[in-house]
Short mmCIF file of C-alpha atoms and ligand atoms in Angstrom, two decimals:
data_model
loop_
_atom_site.label_atom_id
_atom_site.label_comp_id
_atom_site.label_asym_id
_atom_site.label_seq_id
_atom_site.Cartn_x
_atom_site.Cartn_y
_atom_site.Cartn_z
CA MET A 1 2.08 -13.97 -25.14
CA ASP A 2 -1.78 -13.67 -24.88
CA PRO A 3 -3.03 -11.25 -22.34
CA ALA A 4 -4.89 -13.68 -20.66
CA ASP A 5 -2.20 -15.92 -20.41
CA ALA A 6 0.39 -13.18 -19.50
CA LEU A 7 -2.07 -12.54 -16.36
CA GLU A 8 -2.36 -16.20 -15.57
CA LEU A 9 1.48 -16.26 -15.22
CA LEU A 10 1.77 -12.97 -13.16
CA MET A 11 -0.79 -14.50 -11.06
CA SER A 12 1.24 -17.84 -10.59
CA PRO A 13 4.13 -17.92 -7.93
CA ALA A 14 6.74 -18.44 -10.76
CA GLY A 15 5.71 -15.58 -12.58
CA ARG A 16 5.65 -13.30 -9.58
CA VAL A 17 9.56 -14.15 -9.00
CA ASP A 18 10.19 -11.63 -11.91
CA PRO A 19 7.06 -10.21 -13.40
CA TYR A 20 9.25 -7.59 -15.60
CA PRO A 21 9.60 -9.78 -18.68
CA THR A 22 5.99 -10.75 -18.60
CA TYR A 23 5.16 -7.30 -18.53
CA GLU A 24 7.28 -6.50 -21.67
CA GLN A 25 5.33 -8.99 -23.61
CA LEU A 26 2.10 -7.53 -22.43
CA ARG A 27 3.05 -3.94 -23.22
CA ALA A 28 3.53 -5.13 -26.76
CA HIS A 29 -0.14 -5.41 -27.26
CA GLY A 30 -0.70 -1.74 -26.07
CA PRO A 31 -0.97 0.15 -22.75
CA VAL A 32 -4.52 -0.89 -22.41
CA VAL A 33 -5.44 -4.49 -23.38
CA SER A 34 -8.44 -6.66 -23.32
CA ALA A 35 -7.85 -9.69 -21.12
CA GLY A 36 -11.36 -11.37 -21.36
CA PRO A 37 -15.17 -9.85 -21.35
CA ALA A 38 -14.93 -6.16 -19.31
CA PHE A 39 -11.66 -7.13 -18.24
CA TYR A 40 -8.36 -5.00 -18.97
CA LEU A 41 -4.90 -4.60 -17.92
CA VAL A 42 -2.96 -1.62 -18.16
CA THR A 43 0.42 -1.50 -18.48
CA GLY A 44 1.13 2.27 -19.45
CA TYR A 45 2.16 5.10 -17.18
CA ALA A 46 -0.11 7.63 -18.62
CA GLU A 47 -2.91 5.41 -18.81
CA ALA A 48 -2.39 3.90 -15.24
CA ASP A 49 -2.44 7.61 -13.55
CA ALA A 50 -5.15 8.77 -15.43
CA ILE A 51 -7.31 5.61 -14.57
CA LEU A 52 -6.65 6.23 -10.70
CA ARG A 53 -7.42 9.57 -10.89
CA ASP A 54 -10.52 8.88 -13.31
CA ALA A 55 -13.94 9.52 -11.16
CA ARG A 56 -15.88 6.65 -13.01
CA PHE A 57 -13.53 4.23 -11.62
CA GLY A 58 -14.01 3.14 -7.98
CA VAL A 59 -13.24 0.06 -5.92
CA MET A 60 -15.05 -2.58 -5.69
CA ASP A 61 -18.16 -1.89 -3.23
CA ASP A 62 -20.41 -4.09 -1.46
CA ASP A 63 -22.95 -4.52 -4.30
CA LEU A 64 -20.18 -5.68 -6.70
CA ARG A 65 -18.42 -7.72 -3.96
CA ASP A 66 -21.91 -9.61 -3.53
CA GLN A 67 -22.18 -10.35 -7.12
CA PHE A 68 -18.36 -11.46 -7.22
CA LEU A 69 -17.27 -12.84 -3.95
CA PRO A 70 -20.32 -14.48 -2.93
CA GLY A 71 -20.20 -15.50 0.94
CA TRP A 72 -17.99 -12.25 1.53
CA ARG A 73 -19.98 -11.22 4.48
CA GLU A 74 -19.16 -14.44 6.19
CA SER A 75 -15.52 -13.50 6.16
CA PRO A 76 -14.12 -11.71 9.22
CA ALA A 77 -11.10 -10.45 7.20
CA ALA A 78 -13.28 -9.05 3.79
CA LEU A 79 -15.87 -7.46 6.08
CA SER A 80 -13.01 -6.02 8.03
CA ILE A 81 -10.93 -4.30 4.91
CA SER A 82 -14.21 -3.98 3.09
CA ARG A 83 -15.27 -1.25 5.82
CA SER A 84 -11.64 0.43 5.90
CA MET A 85 -10.71 3.47 3.53
CA LEU A 86 -8.49 1.08 1.20
CA ARG A 87 -11.66 -0.32 -0.04
CA THR A 88 -14.65 2.12 -0.03
CA ASN A 89 -15.91 4.70 -2.62
CA PRO A 90 -16.97 8.20 -1.88
CA PRO A 91 -18.60 9.69 0.21
CA ASP A 92 -17.06 7.15 2.62
CA HIS A 93 -13.95 7.18 1.32
CA SER A 94 -13.68 10.81 1.21
CA ARG A 95 -14.84 11.08 4.84
CA MET A 96 -12.81 8.66 5.99
CA ARG A 97 -9.57 10.24 4.20
CA ARG A 98 -10.53 13.51 5.88
CA LEU A 99 -10.46 12.34 9.12
CA ALA A 100 -7.55 10.28 8.96
CA ALA A 101 -5.62 13.25 7.62
CA GLY A 102 -6.97 15.30 10.59
CA ALA A 103 -5.33 12.73 12.70
CA PHE A 104 -2.05 12.84 10.73
CA THR A 105 -1.26 16.33 12.62
CA PRO A 106 2.06 17.95 11.50
CA ARG A 107 3.16 17.70 15.14
CA ARG A 108 2.55 13.89 15.15
CA ILE A 109 4.19 13.58 11.73
CA ALA A 110 7.40 15.67 13.01
CA ALA A 111 7.52 13.94 16.29
CA MET A 112 8.27 10.39 14.17
CA ARG A 113 11.15 11.79 12.81
CA ASP A 114 12.73 11.04 16.03
CA VAL A 115 11.26 7.94 16.72
CA VAL A 116 12.30 6.61 13.42
CA LEU A 117 15.69 7.81 13.82
CA ALA A 118 16.10 6.22 17.23
CA GLN A 119 14.39 2.70 16.47
CA ALA A 120 17.00 2.83 13.05
CA ASP A 121 19.81 3.39 15.49
CA GLU A 122 18.65 0.72 18.13
CA LEU A 123 17.88 -2.08 15.25
CA ILE A 124 21.79 -1.10 13.48
CA ASP A 125 23.46 -1.32 16.91
CA GLY A 126 21.67 -4.83 17.31
CA MET A 127 22.73 -6.12 13.89
CA LEU A 128 26.04 -4.78 14.41
CA ALA A 129 26.62 -6.58 17.89
CA ARG A 130 25.22 -9.67 16.24
CA GLY A 131 27.27 -9.71 13.39
CA ARG A 132 30.53 -8.63 15.22
CA ASP A 133 32.24 -12.00 15.13
CA GLY A 134 31.58 -12.36 11.53
CA ALA A 135 27.95 -13.95 12.26
CA VAL A 136 25.52 -13.61 9.04
CA VAL A 137 22.81 -11.24 9.88
CA ASP A 138 19.51 -11.33 8.54
CA PHE A 139 18.52 -7.93 7.31
CA GLN A 140 15.11 -8.59 6.69
CA ALA A 141 14.65 -10.16 10.24
CA GLU A 142 16.90 -7.29 11.83
CA PHE A 143 15.53 -4.36 10.46
CA GLY A 144 13.31 -4.65 7.51
CA TYR A 145 10.34 -5.82 9.39
CA PRO A 146 11.11 -4.59 13.03
CA LEU A 147 11.65 -1.01 11.76
CA PRO A 148 8.17 -0.29 9.99
CA VAL A 149 6.17 -2.46 12.56
CA GLY A 150 7.85 -0.42 15.38
CA VAL A 151 7.08 2.81 13.70
CA ILE A 152 3.38 2.10 12.81
CA CYS A 153 2.89 0.85 16.71
CA ALA A 154 4.51 3.90 18.08
CA LEU A 155 2.21 5.89 15.74
CA LEU A 156 -0.71 4.05 16.92
CA GLY A 157 0.21 3.98 20.34
CA VAL A 158 0.87 0.06 20.52
CA PRO A 159 3.00 -0.94 23.78
CA ALA A 160 6.56 -2.09 22.65
CA ALA A 161 6.14 -5.55 24.23
CA ASP A 162 2.87 -6.04 22.35
CA ARG A 163 4.73 -5.85 19.15
CA PRO A 164 5.83 -9.25 18.45
CA LEU A 165 2.20 -10.36 18.50
CA PHE A 166 1.78 -8.40 15.44
CA ARG A 167 4.00 -9.90 12.98
CA ARG A 168 2.01 -13.41 12.61
CA TRP A 169 -1.51 -11.67 12.76
CA ALA A 170 -0.81 -8.96 10.09
CA THR A 171 0.97 -11.57 7.91
CA ASP A 172 -1.83 -13.70 8.02
CA LEU A 173 -4.43 -10.78 7.06
CA THR A 174 -2.36 -9.53 4.27
CA GLY A 175 -3.66 -12.63 2.03
CA ILE A 176 -6.89 -10.59 1.83
CA LEU A 177 -5.05 -8.01 -0.45
CA GLU A 178 -4.10 -10.61 -3.00
CA PRO A 179 -5.94 -10.33 -6.21
CA GLU A 180 -6.67 -14.12 -5.68
CA THR A 181 -6.99 -16.02 -2.49
CA THR A 182 -7.63 -19.54 -1.70
CA PRO A 183 -9.99 -20.89 0.90
CA GLU A 184 -7.21 -22.19 3.08
CA GLU A 185 -5.33 -18.38 2.63
CA LEU A 186 -8.97 -16.93 3.21
CA ALA A 187 -9.32 -19.21 6.62
CA VAL A 188 -5.67 -17.64 7.63
CA ALA A 189 -6.74 -13.99 6.64
CA ASP A 190 -10.01 -14.43 9.15
CA ARG A 191 -7.93 -15.92 11.96
CA GLY A 192 -5.53 -12.73 11.35
CA ALA A 193 -8.40 -10.32 11.29
CA THR A 194 -10.13 -11.58 14.32
CA GLU A 195 -7.19 -11.16 16.41
CA LEU A 196 -6.29 -7.96 15.44
CA ARG A 197 -10.30 -6.55 15.99
CA ASP A 198 -10.10 -8.35 19.53
CA TYR A 199 -6.41 -6.30 20.28
CA PHE A 200 -7.68 -2.91 18.66
CA ALA A 201 -10.84 -3.39 20.44
CA GLU A 202 -9.30 -3.32 23.82
CA LEU A 203 -6.92 -0.84 22.85
CA VAL A 204 -9.58 1.53 21.72
CA ALA A 205 -11.14 1.03 25.14
CA ALA A 206 -8.22 1.87 27.00
CA ARG A 207 -7.94 4.98 24.96
CA ARG A 208 -11.19 6.10 25.65
CA ARG A 209 -10.78 5.74 29.31
CA ALA A 210 -7.35 7.41 29.24
CA PRO A 211 -6.56 9.28 26.25
CA ALA A 212 -3.39 9.49 25.03
CA GLY A 213 -1.24 11.67 21.87
CA ASP A 214 -1.15 8.76 19.70
CA LEU A 215 -2.73 8.13 16.46
CA THR A 216 -5.55 5.79 18.20
CA THR A 217 -6.48 8.24 20.42
CA ALA A 218 -7.51 10.65 17.82
CA LEU A 219 -9.12 8.15 15.90
CA VAL A 220 -11.43 7.08 18.97
CA GLN A 221 -12.45 11.15 18.92
CA ALA A 222 -12.94 10.78 15.16
CA HIS A 223 -15.69 8.08 16.08
CA ASP A 224 -16.84 9.74 19.40
CA GLY A 225 -17.14 13.13 17.77
CA ASP A 226 -14.92 15.14 20.22
CA GLY A 227 -11.83 15.42 18.13
CA HIS A 228 -10.59 17.70 15.50
CA ASN A 229 -13.18 17.39 13.09
CA SER A 230 -16.24 17.40 15.49
CA ALA A 231 -17.33 20.81 14.04
CA SER A 232 -17.84 19.19 10.93
CA GLY A 233 -19.92 16.65 12.25
CA GLU A 234 -18.17 13.71 10.66
CA ARG A 235 -17.60 10.61 12.54
CA LEU A 236 -16.13 7.38 11.93
CA SER A 237 -18.57 4.65 12.95
CA GLY A 238 -17.25 1.42 15.19
CA ASP A 239 -16.56 -0.84 12.30
CA GLU A 240 -14.62 1.96 10.52
CA LEU A 241 -12.74 2.78 13.83
CA LEU A 242 -10.99 -0.67 13.97
CA ALA A 243 -10.97 -1.68 10.21
CA ASN A 244 -9.04 1.59 9.75
CA LEU A 245 -6.99 0.76 12.65
CA ILE A 246 -6.30 -2.45 11.36
CA VAL A 247 -5.60 -1.22 7.65
CA LEU A 248 -3.10 1.25 8.97
CA LEU A 249 -1.03 -1.54 10.56
CA VAL A 250 -1.38 -3.97 7.55
CA ALA A 251 -1.28 -1.59 4.79
CA GLY A 252 1.88 0.21 6.24
CA PHE A 253 3.92 -2.56 7.39
CA GLU A 254 4.73 -5.45 4.42
CA THR A 255 5.07 -2.70 1.86
CA THR A 256 7.83 -0.50 3.69
CA THR A 257 9.45 -4.05 4.65
CA ASN A 258 9.46 -4.96 1.09
CA LEU A 259 10.91 -1.81 -0.17
CA LEU A 260 13.94 -2.00 2.49
CA GLY A 261 14.48 -5.56 1.27
CA ASN A 262 14.25 -4.78 -2.20
CA GLY A 263 15.98 -1.56 -1.85
CA LEU A 264 19.06 -3.28 -0.24
CA VAL A 265 19.35 -6.02 -3.00
CA VAL A 266 19.33 -3.12 -5.76
CA LEU A 267 22.07 -1.19 -3.68
CA LEU A 268 24.36 -4.12 -3.40
CA ASP A 269 24.43 -4.34 -7.09
CA HIS A 270 24.82 -1.03 -7.45
CA PRO A 271 28.17 0.00 -5.36
CA ARG A 272 28.24 3.17 -6.97
CA ALA A 273 24.66 4.34 -5.72
CA ALA A 274 25.67 2.64 -2.74
CA ALA A 275 28.57 5.03 -2.35
CA ALA A 276 26.87 8.13 -3.24
CA LEU A 277 24.37 7.58 -0.48
CA ARG A 278 26.69 6.98 2.22
CA ASP A 279 28.17 9.84 1.31
CA ASP A 280 25.44 12.38 1.06
CA PRO A 281 22.21 11.85 3.11
CA GLU A 282 20.34 14.46 0.85
CA PHE A 283 21.00 11.83 -1.92
CA ALA A 284 18.42 9.53 -0.44
CA PRO A 285 14.98 11.21 -1.21
CA GLY A 286 15.47 10.69 -4.96
CA CYS A 287 17.44 7.15 -4.40
CA VAL A 288 14.27 5.91 -2.70
CA GLU A 289 11.81 7.60 -5.27
CA GLU A 290 13.82 5.68 -8.12
CA LEU A 291 13.90 2.13 -5.88
CA LEU A 292 10.05 2.75 -5.46
CA ARG A 293 9.79 3.13 -9.46
CA TYR A 294 12.40 0.00 -10.33
CA ASP A 295 10.96 -2.26 -8.07
CA SER A 296 7.38 -1.53 -6.91
CA PRO A 297 6.25 -3.07 -3.22
CA VAL A 298 2.88 -2.89 -4.16
CA GLN A 299 2.69 -4.50 -7.97
CA LEU A 300 -0.75 -3.93 -9.27
CA THR A 301 -4.10 -2.35 -7.97
CA SER A 302 -7.45 -2.89 -9.87
CA ARG A 303 -10.52 -0.29 -10.29
CA MET A 304 -14.49 -1.32 -11.68
CA SER A 305 -15.72 1.40 -13.75
CA THR A 306 -19.14 3.08 -13.36
CA ALA A 307 -19.79 4.90 -16.87
CA PRO A 308 -18.06 4.16 -20.11
CA ALA A 309 -14.65 5.50 -20.48
CA ARG A 310 -11.67 5.41 -22.91
CA HIS A 311 -8.07 4.91 -22.01
CA GLY A 312 -5.36 4.21 -24.29
CA ASP A 313 -7.64 4.36 -27.18
CA VAL A 314 -9.72 1.46 -25.74
CA ASP A 315 -13.28 1.62 -24.93
CA LEU A 316 -13.77 0.33 -21.22
CA PRO A 317 -17.80 0.02 -20.80
CA ALA A 318 -19.44 0.50 -17.63
CA GLY A 319 -19.02 -2.17 -15.24
CA SER A 320 -15.51 -3.46 -16.70
CA TRP A 321 -12.82 -4.24 -14.30
CA THR A 322 -9.38 -3.19 -14.53
CA ILE A 323 -6.24 -4.60 -13.42
CA VAL A 324 -3.76 -1.59 -13.15
CA LEU A 325 0.16 -2.66 -13.31
CA LEU A 326 1.81 -0.16 -11.14
CA GLY A 327 4.93 -1.95 -11.35
CA ALA A 328 4.58 -2.28 -15.54
CA ALA A 329 3.17 1.79 -15.60
CA ASN A 330 6.64 2.47 -13.68
CA ARG A 331 8.90 0.82 -16.45
CA ASP A 332 6.96 2.58 -19.09
CA PRO A 333 9.65 3.51 -21.83
CA ARG A 334 7.49 6.40 -23.29
CA ARG A 335 7.68 7.99 -19.53
CA TYR A 336 11.48 6.87 -18.36
CA PRO A 337 14.21 6.27 -21.09
CA GLU A 338 15.75 2.93 -20.06
CA PRO A 339 13.36 1.98 -17.98
CA GLU A 340 15.10 -1.62 -16.63
CA ARG A 341 17.90 0.40 -15.88
CA PHE A 342 18.26 1.44 -12.15
CA ASP A 343 19.36 5.23 -12.36
CA PRO A 344 19.10 7.14 -8.47
CA TRP A 345 20.13 10.22 -10.80
CA ARG A 346 17.58 10.04 -13.25
CA PRO A 347 15.33 13.54 -13.21
CA GLN A 348 11.67 13.78 -12.04
CA VAL A 349 11.00 10.26 -11.12
CA HIS A 350 7.26 9.93 -9.60
CA PRO A 351 6.49 6.39 -9.27
CA LEU A 352 2.57 5.11 -9.23
CA SER A 353 3.83 2.86 -6.47
CA PHE A 354 1.42 4.64 -3.85
CA GLY A 355 -1.43 4.85 -6.42
CA ASP A 356 -1.63 7.78 -8.93
CA ASP A 357 1.08 10.45 -9.53
CA ALA A 358 -0.56 13.25 -7.36
CA SER A 359 1.23 14.64 -4.43
CA PRO A 360 -0.69 15.10 -2.35
CA VAL A 361 -2.88 12.44 -3.52
CA THR A 362 -6.22 12.83 -5.31
CA ASP A 363 -9.25 11.10 -3.46
CA ARG A 364 -10.69 8.21 -5.35
CA GLY A 365 -13.48 9.21 -7.35
CA THR A 366 -12.72 12.92 -7.07
CA PRO A 367 -11.77 14.89 -10.39
CA ALA A 368 -8.26 15.61 -10.62
CA GLY A 369 -7.79 19.09 -9.39
CA THR A 370 -9.50 18.77 -5.98
CA ALA A 371 -6.82 16.79 -3.98
CA ARG A 372 -6.36 16.80 -0.41
CA ALA A 373 -3.34 16.27 1.76
CA THR A 374 -2.35 12.70 2.25
CA PRO A 375 -1.99 10.96 5.47
C1 HEM B 401 6.98 1.80 0.78
C2 HEM B 401 5.68 1.94 1.14
C3 HEM B 401 4.08 2.00 0.61
C4 HEM B 401 3.85 1.46 -0.41
C5 HEM B 401 4.47 1.33 -1.75
C6 HEM B 401 2.03 1.67 -0.19
C7 HEM B 401 1.41 1.71 -1.33
C8 HEM B 401 0.27 1.65 -1.39
C9 HEM B 401 -0.74 1.87 -2.70
C10 HEM B 401 -0.29 1.42 -3.73
C11 HEM B 401 -1.90 2.31 -2.23
C12 HEM B 401 -3.19 2.23 -3.15
C13 HEM B 401 -3.96 1.42 -3.45
C14 HEM B 401 -4.92 1.89 -4.24
O1 HEM B 401 -5.35 2.95 -4.34
O2 HEM B 401 -5.71 0.71 -4.82
C15 HEM B 401 -1.83 2.60 -0.93
C16 HEM B 401 -2.90 3.12 0.25
C17 HEM B 401 -3.01 2.67 1.21
N1 HEM B 401 -1.60 2.52 1.93
FE1 HEM B 401 -0.06 2.30 1.56
N2 HEM B 401 1.85 2.14 1.05
C18 HEM B 401 2.90 2.29 1.63
C19 HEM B 401 3.17 2.58 2.95
C20 HEM B 401 1.90 3.14 3.64
C21 HEM B 401 2.20 3.10 5.03
C22 HEM B 401 3.52 3.22 6.02
C23 HEM B 401 0.68 3.23 5.68
C24 HEM B 401 0.31 3.46 7.19
C25 HEM B 401 1.43 4.10 8.11
C26 HEM B 401 -0.15 3.04 4.75
C27 HEM B 401 -1.40 3.14 4.83
C28 HEM B 401 -2.30 3.25 3.48
C29 HEM B 401 -3.43 3.50 3.60
C30 HEM B 401 -4.37 3.94 4.79
C31 HEM B 401 -4.11 3.30 2.18
C32 HEM B 401 -5.50 3.62 1.51
C33 HEM B 401 -5.46 4.95 1.04
C34 HEM B 401 -6.56 5.31 0.57
O3 HEM B 401 -7.59 4.38 -0.23
O4 HEM B 401 -7.46 6.31 0.35
N3 HEM B 401 0.98 2.78 3.32
N4 HEM B 401 -0.80 2.42 -0.22
#
């Protein structure tokens, strides 16, 4: 299959159901292939990892958005996401990551363990009660969605009563994270962005009046310059504060919901792995890594190059646009033998499902080796 046709198929609803055969067709052309003028697709693990760490590659900035997405400044969704760390390059990206990483204190993260356990227990009790008389229980509705949302809301300090509001708003906004958005999807995403912005603006005002121990308070202090980073003089602007609060919610929930849902399906198909997991909780971390590798919740990301580069024996000119197919890279047979086999006993699994293979994650646009702690 021609790479451009393969990409078209991957972007279509039918092609997304099972993208893996299409990835293999693309891989047959090489780990990095041209799919049009200054446009490349990456299926190789080493090449994807190298590009994601390469300082010559960044996300689309405002100038490029003006060039490729005329009118984006009129879209509240595009505008909001563009001000967050997800869609900025250094030095803004590095500053925001430093401020956010500082707010994810070890104490705050350690406290989340009990929150996650308590919420998971409560949701499982609810599922048991609902299914007691043999009734069908929808795992995603009862667990896969509410757990990540509940955990992120607890982290941000969103009152439990307000959580149901987020499902529609956040789902609406996630359309803006797709590689292609129709005008109708954009209108829906704009509505979600406006609702979320209004909500978080009120939460920020409330935390400024009465600081609490949550992440929102920490990020408000990063904006006001009286937080943990005040000595460095680094700040978050007002737009960045709201944009990053929104991104934490939106980036954090659908990904985890999908991992839980996909993970359950895989484990139901692999009873030996499911039994091993039930017998030994220590088995969980390796099993989760393999689930992330086998069926990545985020299938792709993209980068624009600012200078000529060469990856996978292919010259990528300055200004070229590269789609990094994370789901394909995770199934590169040069990195994982028999990659189509789910094997939670597999040694050395480092999927690219969160981006590059660095742990802690390297900052976008900084040379590998200058890694900072990730939130
Ligand atoms: C299974 C769960 C998750 C997966 C698979 C996932 C995947 C990803 C990927 C692939 C990226 C990188 C995008 C790129 O560099 O182009 C990313 C970035 C990000 N994710 Fe996640 N994520 C998950 C959970 C979370 C959670 C729970 C949160 C927040 C509480 C979160 C917040 C973020 C943020 C803020 C970024 C931007 C980081 C930056 O650009 O510096 N993610 N995620």
